[in-house]
Structures are given as structure tokens and as C-alpha cells.
């Protein structure tokens, strides 16, 4: 089926994502390669109650607080942990996540989906990275180039996962800065997902149609967010090109607005499953790469 630009369909389509991603992270039979939670470093944009976060100049002259420019020839393991586990644990996705499907070269991180034969059995592999830093508030940008348009079956994402996901499960929350399915070429979408969204208890929360970017697979674009104690806003390429706006509820709690907590940065590419494989998985997509130029976190002044 093709993606329908109907708000109710779009809403139902994304509400399952938190369940899918967080449950997968909590699989007890997966090999847990994550760093010790005690070793995490919190990078927080200090926002005072008296700050006018809606002021037109609030984000002017923001300062760089953290980044990974992916220079050099290897992944900075001080910044990232590499998740390793077998396929089928998250929404029936087909890929095994390994530590062999990423590469840092020529100033970018490449995450590749590949298919190979091992012991006469076809095996699909990819990679998924979690940051070793927690972020709370700020302006966060991923500059990425999406996989080459070869066919159906890929799901590339640049997102944030609540850092307490191992203890709170679905209450942790997800901030999807950029999500892309290869069966929907030239389209990206972004959203926030809380436990109440999963349970359909946020009837007044706005849902948004995907954004068309005709050069998404051929050129780098910036996918960013503005995050304060009052709102989350998404933009593409320019801070003034706002695409989605989510306001903090008047009565906020852990089930409708977990976004006052800290979050980890995540980048990955999946293959197949109920989302990426909604129109099947074409053999023509292999190999294919999702490329990240940088991830930057700015703090307001």
C-alpha cells in the first residue's frame, strides 16, 4: 500500500514506532553491548523559567555544545556504542545489527545494509549506533544523505531515545528527527511519540504529513529540532523552515510528555519489517548506505 496523506492514517502508522523500538531494545535474549549507564555524560541546555523561549531571537547566536563531525578513519568510541543483536527482534526486521556495517571515511559516517551468503544461508546485516551522551534541550541537527533509490525495504532513521528506556520501557519516549522508508522515495517525516500517543490518549496532538524532498537520496540535507521546556519544533535545512510544532501540554507528565528527560542520539538503518517492508524487500537494494555528515548539538544563549 502507498502512504496515504490522511492524518488519521499517518497517526496510526507512527504510533506503533515507540513500541517497536523500545521493546526491541529491551530484548533479554539480545547481546547487550551498550555502555554502562553510570558512564553516561549529560549535556543539558540550561533554560530558566524566566527565559522567553518563544522570542524571535531565542536561538540566535546559539553555541556548539557537542558534535561528531566523523572526521578521520574510525568511529569515535568515546561518543558511540555499537548495538549488536540478531534480526527478528524488532517488528520482524530482517537485519542482524553488527559492528561491521559502518565506516568512517572522507568526513562521513556510512551505515550499510548488505546481503551475503553464510553457510549457504542468506544473511542481511546493518548497524545501529547509540550515543554515549545524554542530551536535554537544545538545537540538534543531523546532516544526512538518504540511501540511493534502488527499491523497497529500507528504513533509515536519525532519532533520539529516552535515556531511561531500559527501566521505563514505553514511557521513555522517542523523538524522530528524520525517518525515511525507501518505498516512499523523496519523502521524510518527523514526530514525537509518548506512551499516551501509543494508547491514543493524545487526541489533540497534531499529526503531520510527510515532507517531499526531491533530492533527499542524492544530496545532504539538515534535519533539525528545537527543543525547550515548552516545545519541540522540527525543521529542514534552515532553522526558519519549521515543519512540525509540538507544544508541551499544560498538564505534563511522564506519559504525555517525557521530553523533559534526557535522550540518547541514535542512528541506524533497518531492513524489512512491518514498516520498512510494508511493500516487500527488493533484492536490488543491496548493498546500500545511509550517510551522516555530522551531528551537532547547540545551546541557546
PDB file of N, CA and C in Angstrom, residues 44-55 58-59 135-139 175 192 205 225-233 246-253 256-261 263 300:
ATOM      1  N   UNK A  44      23.247  19.354  28.943  1.00  0.00           N
ATOM      2  CA  UNK A  44      21.941  19.990  29.099  1.00  0.00           C
ATOM      3  C   UNK A  44      22.002  21.471  28.784  1.00  0.00           C
ATOM      4  N   UNK A  45      21.053  21.918  27.992  1.00  0.00           N
ATOM      5  CA  UNK A  45      20.884  23.343  27.726  1.00  0.00           C
ATOM      6  C   UNK A  45      20.099  23.942  28.906  1.00  0.00           C
ATOM      7  N   UNK A  46      20.758  24.720  29.720  1.00  0.00           N
ATOM      8  CA  UNK A  46      20.108  25.315  30.889  1.00  0.00           C
ATOM      9  C   UNK A  46      19.100  26.373  30.431  1.00  0.00           C
ATOM     10  N   UNK A  47      17.859  26.173  30.796  1.00  0.00           N
ATOM     11  CA  UNK A  47      16.793  27.115  30.440  1.00  0.00           C
ATOM     12  C   UNK A  47      16.102  27.550  31.723  1.00  0.00           C
ATOM     13  N   UNK A  48      16.079  28.842  31.980  1.00  0.00           N
ATOM     14  CA  UNK A  48      15.438  29.374  33.171  1.00  0.00           C
ATOM     15  C   UNK A  48      13.948  29.560  32.936  1.00  0.00           C
ATOM     16  N   UNK A  49      13.195  29.508  34.011  1.00  0.00           N
ATOM     17  CA  UNK A  49      11.745  29.684  33.903  1.00  0.00           C
ATOM     18  C   UNK A  49      11.392  31.059  33.331  1.00  0.00           C
ATOM     19  N   UNK A  50      12.283  32.024  33.529  1.00  0.00           N
ATOM     20  CA  UNK A  50      12.006  33.376  33.047  1.00  0.00           C
ATOM     21  C   UNK A  50      12.431  33.587  31.588  1.00  0.00           C
ATOM     22  N   UNK A  51      13.123  32.609  30.996  1.00  0.00           N
ATOM     23  CA  UNK A  51      13.549  32.750  29.599  1.00  0.00           C
ATOM     24  C   UNK A  51      12.350  32.707  28.662  1.00  0.00           C
ATOM     25  N   UNK A  52      12.324  33.603  27.706  1.00  0.00           N
ATOM     26  CA  UNK A  52      11.256  33.628  26.710  1.00  0.00           C
ATOM     27  C   UNK A  52      11.669  32.750  25.538  1.00  0.00           C
ATOM     28  N   UNK A  53      11.317  31.477  25.604  1.00  0.00           N
ATOM     29  CA  UNK A  53      11.749  30.530  24.570  1.00  0.00           C
ATOM     30  C   UNK A  53      11.046  30.778  23.243  1.00  0.00           C
ATOM     31  N   UNK A  54       9.984  31.566  23.257  1.00  0.00           N
ATOM     32  CA  UNK A  54       9.263  31.883  22.026  1.00  0.00           C
ATOM     33  C   UNK A  54       9.737  33.184  21.382  1.00  0.00           C
ATOM     34  N   UNK A  55      10.699  33.834  21.994  1.00  0.00           N
ATOM     35  CA  UNK A  55      11.220  35.078  21.418  1.00  0.00           C
ATOM     36  C   UNK A  55      11.861  34.798  20.066  1.00  0.00           C
ATOM     37  N   UNK A  58      15.538  33.870  20.282  1.00  0.00           N
ATOM     38  CA  UNK A  58      15.971  32.944  21.324  1.00  0.00           C
ATOM     39  C   UNK A  58      17.104  32.041  20.855  1.00  0.00           C
ATOM     40  N   UNK A  59      17.064  31.612  19.605  1.00  0.00           N
ATOM     41  CA  UNK A  59      18.085  30.697  19.098  1.00  0.00           C
ATOM     42  C   UNK A  59      19.198  31.419  18.341  1.00  0.00           C
ATOM     43  N   UNK A 135      21.296  14.007  26.113  1.00  0.00           N
ATOM     44  CA  UNK A 135      21.026  15.403  25.788  1.00  0.00           C
ATOM     45  C   UNK A 135      19.666  15.802  26.352  1.00  0.00           C
ATOM     46  N   UNK A 136      19.613  17.023  26.868  1.00  0.00           N
ATOM     47  CA  UNK A 136      18.347  17.576  27.359  1.00  0.00           C
ATOM     48  C   UNK A 136      18.237  19.013  26.887  1.00  0.00           C
ATOM     49  N   UNK A 137      17.277  19.261  26.025  1.00  0.00           N
ATOM     50  CA  UNK A 137      17.027  20.558  25.408  1.00  0.00           C
ATOM     51  C   UNK A 137      18.182  20.947  24.480  1.00  0.00           C
ATOM     52  N   UNK A 138      17.907  21.900  23.636  1.00  0.00           N
ATOM     53  CA  UNK A 138      18.912  22.369  22.700  1.00  0.00           C
ATOM     54  C   UNK A 138      18.432  22.291  21.261  1.00  0.00           C
ATOM     55  N   UNK A 139      19.291  22.705  20.386  1.00  0.00           N
ATOM     56  CA  UNK A 139      19.061  22.634  18.945  1.00  0.00           C
ATOM     57  C   UNK A 139      19.948  21.501  18.411  1.00  0.00           C
ATOM     58  N   UNK A 175      11.938  10.754  19.940  1.00  0.00           N
ATOM     59  CA  UNK A 175      11.893  11.963  19.109  1.00  0.00           C
ATOM     60  C   UNK A 175      12.500  11.579  17.767  1.00  0.00           C
ATOM     61  N   UNK A 192       7.071  13.168  17.492  1.00  0.00           N
ATOM     62  CA  UNK A 192       7.365  12.779  18.862  1.00  0.00           C
ATOM     63  C   UNK A 192       6.362  11.702  19.253  1.00  0.00           C
ATOM     64  N   UNK A 205      -3.211  16.230  19.941  1.00  0.00           N
ATOM     65  CA  UNK A 205      -1.853  16.431  19.441  1.00  0.00           C
ATOM     66  C   UNK A 205      -1.865  16.382  17.917  1.00  0.00           C
ATOM     67  N   UNK A 225      16.000  19.941  15.055  1.00  0.00           N
ATOM     68  CA  UNK A 225      14.927  20.176  16.012  1.00  0.00           C
ATOM     69  C   UNK A 225      15.334  21.274  16.980  1.00  0.00           C
ATOM     70  N   UNK A 226      14.341  21.997  17.471  1.00  0.00           N
ATOM     71  CA  UNK A 226      14.489  22.983  18.533  1.00  0.00           C
ATOM     72  C   UNK A 226      13.720  22.443  19.728  1.00  0.00           C
ATOM     73  N   UNK A 227      14.390  22.312  20.854  1.00  0.00           N
ATOM     74  CA  UNK A 227      13.829  21.582  21.991  1.00  0.00           C
ATOM     75  C   UNK A 227      14.013  22.416  23.247  1.00  0.00           C
ATOM     76  N   UNK A 228      12.916  22.814  23.855  1.00  0.00           N
ATOM     77  CA  UNK A 228      12.953  23.571  25.108  1.00  0.00           C
ATOM     78  C   UNK A 228      11.986  22.940  26.102  1.00  0.00           C
ATOM     79  N   UNK A 229      11.833  23.572  27.256  1.00  0.00           N
ATOM     80  CA  UNK A 229      10.871  23.098  28.243  1.00  0.00           C
ATOM     81  C   UNK A 229       9.438  23.464  27.883  1.00  0.00           C
ATOM     82  N   UNK A 230       9.243  24.076  26.707  1.00  0.00           N
ATOM     83  CA  UNK A 230       7.897  24.467  26.283  1.00  0.00           C
ATOM     84  C   UNK A 230       7.462  23.853  24.963  1.00  0.00           C
ATOM     85  N   UNK A 231       8.411  23.390  24.142  1.00  0.00           N
ATOM     86  CA  UNK A 231       8.027  22.880  22.828  1.00  0.00           C
ATOM     87  C   UNK A 231       9.128  22.042  22.206  1.00  0.00           C
ATOM     88  N   UNK A 232       8.748  21.316  21.165  1.00  0.00           N
ATOM     89  CA  UNK A 232       9.676  20.678  20.238  1.00  0.00           C
ATOM     90  C   UNK A 232       9.242  21.092  18.839  1.00  0.00           C
ATOM     91  N   UNK A 233      10.187  21.633  18.086  1.00  0.00           N
ATOM     92  CA  UNK A 233       9.913  22.049  16.715  1.00  0.00           C
ATOM     93  C   UNK A 233      10.924  21.374  15.794  1.00  0.00           C
ATOM     94  N   UNK A 246       5.273  20.916  18.256  1.00  0.00           N
ATOM     95  CA  UNK A 246       4.574  20.231  19.328  1.00  0.00           C
ATOM     96  C   UNK A 246       4.754  21.035  20.616  1.00  0.00           C
ATOM     97  N   UNK A 247       3.641  21.438  21.221  1.00  0.00           N
ATOM     98  CA  UNK A 247       3.687  22.234  22.446  1.00  0.00           C
ATOM     99  C   UNK A 247       3.568  21.337  23.668  1.00  0.00           C
ATOM    100  N   UNK A 248       4.309  21.687  24.702  1.00  0.00           N
ATOM    101  CA  UNK A 248       4.218  20.956  25.971  1.00  0.00           C
ATOM    102  C   UNK A 248       2.809  21.125  26.531  1.00  0.00           C
ATOM    103  N   UNK A 249       2.151  20.044  26.939  1.00  0.00           N
ATOM    104  CA  UNK A 249       0.794  20.161  27.498  1.00  0.00           C
ATOM    105  C   UNK A 249       0.781  21.027  28.750  1.00  0.00           C
ATOM    106  N   UNK A 250      -0.346  21.647  28.999  1.00  0.00           N
ATOM    107  CA  UNK A 250      -0.490  22.458  30.212  1.00  0.00           C
ATOM    108  C   UNK A 250      -0.264  21.600  31.443  1.00  0.00           C
ATOM    109  N   UNK A 251      -0.844  20.417  31.425  1.00  0.00           N
ATOM    110  CA  UNK A 251      -0.589  19.440  32.489  1.00  0.00           C
ATOM    111  C   UNK A 251       0.282  18.352  31.883  1.00  0.00           C
ATOM    112  N   UNK A 252       1.568  18.431  32.133  1.00  0.00           N
ATOM    113  CA  UNK A 252       2.519  17.486  31.541  1.00  0.00           C
ATOM    114  C   UNK A 252       2.935  16.438  32.563  1.00  0.00           C
ATOM    115  N   UNK A 253       3.088  15.209  32.093  1.00  0.00           N
ATOM    116  CA  UNK A 253       3.549  14.130  32.957  1.00  0.00           C
ATOM    117  C   UNK A 253       4.361  13.143  32.124  1.00  0.00           C
ATOM    118  N   UNK A 256       2.480  11.706  28.861  1.00  0.00           N
ATOM    119  CA  UNK A 256       2.139  12.533  27.701  1.00  0.00           C
ATOM    120  C   UNK A 256       3.281  13.431  27.246  1.00  0.00           C
ATOM    121  N   UNK A 257       4.297  13.618  28.111  1.00  0.00           N
ATOM    122  CA  UNK A 257       5.410  14.499  27.734  1.00  0.00           C
ATOM    123  C   UNK A 257       6.686  14.058  28.474  1.00  0.00           C
ATOM    124  N   UNK A 258       7.301  12.960  28.022  1.00  0.00           N
ATOM    125  CA  UNK A 258       8.549  12.516  28.649  1.00  0.00           C
ATOM    126  C   UNK A 258       9.749  13.341  28.188  1.00  0.00           C
ATOM    127  N   UNK A 259       9.483  14.414  27.458  1.00  0.00           N
ATOM    128  CA  UNK A 259      10.544  15.157  26.773  1.00  0.00           C
ATOM    129  C   UNK A 259      11.205  16.226  27.641  1.00  0.00           C
ATOM    130  N   UNK A 260      10.935  16.153  28.964  1.00  0.00           N
ATOM    131  CA  UNK A 260      11.713  16.938  29.911  1.00  0.00           C
ATOM    132  C   UNK A 260      12.833  16.105  30.506  1.00  0.00           C
ATOM    133  N   UNK A 261      12.967  14.872  30.039  1.00  0.00           N
ATOM    134  CA  UNK A 261      14.048  14.000  30.464  1.00  0.00           C
ATOM    135  C   UNK A 261      15.186  14.066  29.452  1.00  0.00           C
ATOM    136  N   UNK A 263      17.808  12.377  26.590  1.00  0.00           N
ATOM    137  CA  UNK A 263      17.660  11.426  25.489  1.00  0.00           C
ATOM    138  C   UNK A 263      19.018  11.110  24.869  1.00  0.00           C
ATOM    139  N   UNK A 300      21.222  27.385  23.401  1.00  0.00           N
ATOM    140  CA  UNK A 300      20.815  28.779  23.272  1.00  0.00           C
ATOM    141  C   UNK A 300      21.620  29.643  24.232  1.00  0.00           C
TER     142      UNK A 300
END
